[in-house]
Short mmCIF file of C-alpha atoms and ligand atoms in Angstrom, two decimals:
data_model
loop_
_atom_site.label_atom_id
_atom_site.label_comp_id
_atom_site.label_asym_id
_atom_site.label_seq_id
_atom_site.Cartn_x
_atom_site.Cartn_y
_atom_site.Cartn_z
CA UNK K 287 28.48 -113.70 -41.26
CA UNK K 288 31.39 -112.96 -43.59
CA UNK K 289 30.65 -115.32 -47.04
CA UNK K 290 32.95 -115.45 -49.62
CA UNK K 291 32.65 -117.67 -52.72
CA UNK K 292 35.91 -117.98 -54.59
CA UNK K 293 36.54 -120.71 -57.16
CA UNK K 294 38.34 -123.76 -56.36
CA UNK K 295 41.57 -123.75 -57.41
CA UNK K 296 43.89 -126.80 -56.39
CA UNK K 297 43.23 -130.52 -55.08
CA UNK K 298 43.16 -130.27 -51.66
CA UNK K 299 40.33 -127.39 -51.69
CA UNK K 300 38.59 -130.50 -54.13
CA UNK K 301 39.46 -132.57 -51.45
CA UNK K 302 37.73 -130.66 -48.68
CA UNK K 303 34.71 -129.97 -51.26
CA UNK K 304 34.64 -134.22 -51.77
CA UNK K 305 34.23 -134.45 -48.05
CA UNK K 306 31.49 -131.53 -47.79
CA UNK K 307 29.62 -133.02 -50.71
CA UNK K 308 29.27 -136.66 -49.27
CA UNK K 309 28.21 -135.29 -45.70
CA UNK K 310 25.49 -132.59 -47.46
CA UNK K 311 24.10 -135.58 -49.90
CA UNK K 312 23.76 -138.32 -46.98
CA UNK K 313 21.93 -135.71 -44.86
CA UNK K 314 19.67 -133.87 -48.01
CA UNK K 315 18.18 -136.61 -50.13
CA UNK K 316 17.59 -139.10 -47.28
CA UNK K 317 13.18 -139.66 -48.08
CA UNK K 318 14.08 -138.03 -52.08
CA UNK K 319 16.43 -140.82 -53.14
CA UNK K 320 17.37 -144.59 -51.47
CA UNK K 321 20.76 -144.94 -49.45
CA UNK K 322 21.98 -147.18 -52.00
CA UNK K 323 21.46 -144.76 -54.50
CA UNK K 324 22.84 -142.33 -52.41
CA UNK K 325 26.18 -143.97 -52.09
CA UNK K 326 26.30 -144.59 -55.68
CA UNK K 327 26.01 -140.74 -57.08
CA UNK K 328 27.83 -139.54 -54.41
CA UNK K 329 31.07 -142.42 -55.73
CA UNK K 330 29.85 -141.37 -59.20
CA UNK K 331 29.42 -137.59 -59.67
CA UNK K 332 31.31 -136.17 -56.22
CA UNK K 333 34.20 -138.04 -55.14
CA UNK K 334 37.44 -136.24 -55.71
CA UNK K 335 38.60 -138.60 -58.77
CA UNK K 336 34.69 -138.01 -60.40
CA UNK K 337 35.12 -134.12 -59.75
CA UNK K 338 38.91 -134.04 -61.05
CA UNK K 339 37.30 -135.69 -64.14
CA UNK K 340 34.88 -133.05 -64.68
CA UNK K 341 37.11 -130.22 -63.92
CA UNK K 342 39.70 -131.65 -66.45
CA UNK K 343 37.39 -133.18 -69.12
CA UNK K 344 33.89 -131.28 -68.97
CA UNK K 345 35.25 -127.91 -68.66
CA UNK K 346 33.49 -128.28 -64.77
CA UNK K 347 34.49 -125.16 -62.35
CA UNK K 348 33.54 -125.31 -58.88
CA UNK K 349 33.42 -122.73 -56.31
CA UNK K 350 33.49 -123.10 -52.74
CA UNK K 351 31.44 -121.44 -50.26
CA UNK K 352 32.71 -120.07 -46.65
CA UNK K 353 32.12 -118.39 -43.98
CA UNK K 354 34.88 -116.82 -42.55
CA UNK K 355 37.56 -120.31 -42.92
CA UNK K 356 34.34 -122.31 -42.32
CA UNK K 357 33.69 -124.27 -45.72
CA UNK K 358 29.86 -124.67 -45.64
CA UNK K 359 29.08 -125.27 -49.12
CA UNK K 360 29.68 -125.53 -52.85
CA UNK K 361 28.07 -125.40 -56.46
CA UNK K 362 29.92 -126.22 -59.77
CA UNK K 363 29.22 -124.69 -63.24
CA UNK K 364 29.71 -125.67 -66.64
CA UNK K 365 29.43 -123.73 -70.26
CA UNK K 366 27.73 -125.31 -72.98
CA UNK K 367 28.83 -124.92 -76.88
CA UNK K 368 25.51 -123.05 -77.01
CA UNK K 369 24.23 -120.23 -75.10
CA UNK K 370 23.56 -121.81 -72.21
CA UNK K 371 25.32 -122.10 -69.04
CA UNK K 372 24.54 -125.19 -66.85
CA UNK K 373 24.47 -124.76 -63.08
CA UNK K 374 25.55 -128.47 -61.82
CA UNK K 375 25.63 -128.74 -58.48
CA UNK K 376 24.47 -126.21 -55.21
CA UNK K 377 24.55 -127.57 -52.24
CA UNK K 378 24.92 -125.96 -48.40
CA UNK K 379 25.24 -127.71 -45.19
CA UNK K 380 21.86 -127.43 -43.11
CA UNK K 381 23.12 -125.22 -40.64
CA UNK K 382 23.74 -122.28 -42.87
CA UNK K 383 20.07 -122.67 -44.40
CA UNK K 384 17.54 -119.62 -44.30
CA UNK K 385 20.29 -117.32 -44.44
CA UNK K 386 20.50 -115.70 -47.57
CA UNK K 387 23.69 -117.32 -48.56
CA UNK K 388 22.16 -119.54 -51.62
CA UNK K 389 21.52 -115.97 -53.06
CA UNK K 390 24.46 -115.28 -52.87
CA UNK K 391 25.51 -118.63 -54.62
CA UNK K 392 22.86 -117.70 -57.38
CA UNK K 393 23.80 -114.51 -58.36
CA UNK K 394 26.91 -115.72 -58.20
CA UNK K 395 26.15 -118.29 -60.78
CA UNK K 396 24.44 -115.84 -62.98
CA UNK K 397 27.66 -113.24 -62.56
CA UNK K 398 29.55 -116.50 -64.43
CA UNK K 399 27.25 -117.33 -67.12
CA UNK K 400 26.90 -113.49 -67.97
CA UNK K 401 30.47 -113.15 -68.28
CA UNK K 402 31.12 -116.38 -70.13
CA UNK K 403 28.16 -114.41 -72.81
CA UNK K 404 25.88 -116.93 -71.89
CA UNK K 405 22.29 -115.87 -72.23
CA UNK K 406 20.29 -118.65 -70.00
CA UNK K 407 20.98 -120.98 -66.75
CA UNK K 408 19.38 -123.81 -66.55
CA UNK K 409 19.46 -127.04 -63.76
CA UNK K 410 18.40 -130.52 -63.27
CA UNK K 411 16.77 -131.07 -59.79
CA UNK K 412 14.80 -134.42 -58.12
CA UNK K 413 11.18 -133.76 -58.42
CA UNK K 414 10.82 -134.23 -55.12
CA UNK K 415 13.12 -132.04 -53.63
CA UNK K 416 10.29 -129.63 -52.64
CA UNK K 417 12.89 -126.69 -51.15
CA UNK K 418 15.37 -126.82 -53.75
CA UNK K 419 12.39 -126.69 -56.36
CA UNK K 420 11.21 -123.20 -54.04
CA UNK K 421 14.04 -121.57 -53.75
CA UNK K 422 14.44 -121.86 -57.86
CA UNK K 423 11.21 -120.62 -58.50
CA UNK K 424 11.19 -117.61 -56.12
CA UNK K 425 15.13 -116.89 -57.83
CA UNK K 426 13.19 -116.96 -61.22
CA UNK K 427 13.81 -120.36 -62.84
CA UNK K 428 11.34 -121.92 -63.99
CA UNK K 429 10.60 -125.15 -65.29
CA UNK K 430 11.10 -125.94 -68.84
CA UNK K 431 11.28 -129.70 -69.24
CA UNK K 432 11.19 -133.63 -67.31
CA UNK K 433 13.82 -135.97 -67.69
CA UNK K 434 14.57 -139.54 -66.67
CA UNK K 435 17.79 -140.23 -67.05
CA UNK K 436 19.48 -143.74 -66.53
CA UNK K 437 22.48 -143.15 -64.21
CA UNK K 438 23.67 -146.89 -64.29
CA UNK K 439 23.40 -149.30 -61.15
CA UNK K 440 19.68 -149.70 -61.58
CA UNK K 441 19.06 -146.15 -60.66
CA UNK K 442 17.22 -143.11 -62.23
CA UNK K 443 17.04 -139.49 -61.48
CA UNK K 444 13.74 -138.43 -61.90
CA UNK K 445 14.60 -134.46 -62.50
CA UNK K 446 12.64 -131.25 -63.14
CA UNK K 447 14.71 -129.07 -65.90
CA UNK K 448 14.30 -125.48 -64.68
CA UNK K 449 15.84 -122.17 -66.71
CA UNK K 450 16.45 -119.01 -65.94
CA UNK K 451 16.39 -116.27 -68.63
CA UNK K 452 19.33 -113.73 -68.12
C1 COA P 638 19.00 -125.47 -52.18
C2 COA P 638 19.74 -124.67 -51.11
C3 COA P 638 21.15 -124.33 -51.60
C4 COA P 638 18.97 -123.36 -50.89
O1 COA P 638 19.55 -122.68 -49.81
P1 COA P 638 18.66 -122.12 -48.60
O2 COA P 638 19.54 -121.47 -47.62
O3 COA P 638 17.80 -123.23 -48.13
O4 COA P 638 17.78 -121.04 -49.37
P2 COA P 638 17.27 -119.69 -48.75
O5 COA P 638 16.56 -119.96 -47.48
O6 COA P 638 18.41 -118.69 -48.72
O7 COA P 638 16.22 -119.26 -49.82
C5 COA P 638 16.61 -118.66 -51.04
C6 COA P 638 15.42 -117.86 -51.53
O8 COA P 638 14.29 -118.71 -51.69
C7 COA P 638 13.22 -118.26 -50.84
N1 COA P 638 12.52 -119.44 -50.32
C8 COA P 638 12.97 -120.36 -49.44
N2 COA P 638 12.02 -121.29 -49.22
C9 COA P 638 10.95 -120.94 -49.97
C10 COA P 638 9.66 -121.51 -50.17
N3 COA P 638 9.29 -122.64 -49.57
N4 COA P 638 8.83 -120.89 -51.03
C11 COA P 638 9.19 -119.74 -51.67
N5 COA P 638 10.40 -119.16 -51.49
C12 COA P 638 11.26 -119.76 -50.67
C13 COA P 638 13.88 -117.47 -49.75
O9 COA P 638 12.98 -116.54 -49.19
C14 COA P 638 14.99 -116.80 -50.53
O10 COA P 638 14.48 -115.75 -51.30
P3 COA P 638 14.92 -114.24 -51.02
O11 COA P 638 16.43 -114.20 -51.24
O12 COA P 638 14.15 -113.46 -52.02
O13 COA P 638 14.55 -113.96 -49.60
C15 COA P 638 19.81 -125.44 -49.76
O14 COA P 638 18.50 -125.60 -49.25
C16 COA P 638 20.48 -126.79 -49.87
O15 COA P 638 21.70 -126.89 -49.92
N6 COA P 638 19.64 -127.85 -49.88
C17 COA P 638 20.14 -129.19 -49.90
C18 COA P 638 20.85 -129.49 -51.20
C19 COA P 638 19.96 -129.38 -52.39
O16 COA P 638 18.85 -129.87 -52.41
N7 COA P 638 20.51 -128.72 -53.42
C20 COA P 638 19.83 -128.54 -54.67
C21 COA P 638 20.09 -129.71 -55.55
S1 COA P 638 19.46 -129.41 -57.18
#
């Protein structure tokens, strides 16, 4: 294995990470979250257009994850005007699971917020995405807070806010 994480820095990397995103989501929230809704955050929060938004409005960065010139996953960051640093999105395709690489991705993450001066990550994950919710605890997040939060289109997400003290 030869990982690298480097930050994405033109469209047609977003492009790739766009295509990445909607193949990981239809495969990893299939029993969490309905099809329909699915579709509908994957249009809303990871198309190219929603993640050129982000990346231009929201002060979003995203990084991309390889192995060797295979692109395998992704997570995307954000400062807050406070001391927090808000890890958005980390996501790998299933086939480079159980390898250490979300470490990786983590500390990472926390490499970022440190050097931004940001004293705490924290994340918003489905309450009943059982692995995700391991994996954060065993990194050292824990959970801090519930939310339900109206995404439009009749949907919810139903999250678990987790923190991690730096
Ligand atoms: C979440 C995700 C990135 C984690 O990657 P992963 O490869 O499955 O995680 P790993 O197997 O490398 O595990 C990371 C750490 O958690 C530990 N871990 C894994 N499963 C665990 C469990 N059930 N209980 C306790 N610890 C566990 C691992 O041992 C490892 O710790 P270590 O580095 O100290 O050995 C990946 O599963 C994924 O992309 N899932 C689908 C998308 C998703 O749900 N993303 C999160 C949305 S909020």
């Amino acid at each position: 294995m030869n990982v690298t994480i480097e930050k994405v820095m033109n469209e047609n990397e977003l492009r790739d990470i766009a295509e990445l995103a909607s193949l990981i989501w239809h495969e990893c929230f299939v029993g969490i979250i309905t099809a329909e809704q699915i579709d509908y955050m994957v249009e809303r929060f990871q198309s190219f257009p929603a993640m050129q938004a982000q990346i231009r409005e929201q002060s979003y960065s995203y990084f991309a994850v390889r192995d060797g010139a295979d692109l395998c996953g992704y997570f995307a960051v954000k400062p807050e005007d406070d001391d927090r640093f808000f890890l958005s999105k980390l996501y790998l395709r299933s086939d480079k699971r159980g390898l250490g690489i979300a470490r990786k991705m983590l500390d990472r993450v926390f490499a970022e917020a440190r050097s931004a001066g940001k004293k705490s990550v924290y994340l918003t994950v489905n309450k009943h995405n059982d692995h995700a919710v391991d994996v954060y605890k065993r990194v050292g997040f824990t959970v801090a807070d519930t939310a339900v939060t109206d995404i439009g289109g009749g949907f919810v997400m139903d999250d678990y806010i987790m923190s991690y003290i730096l």
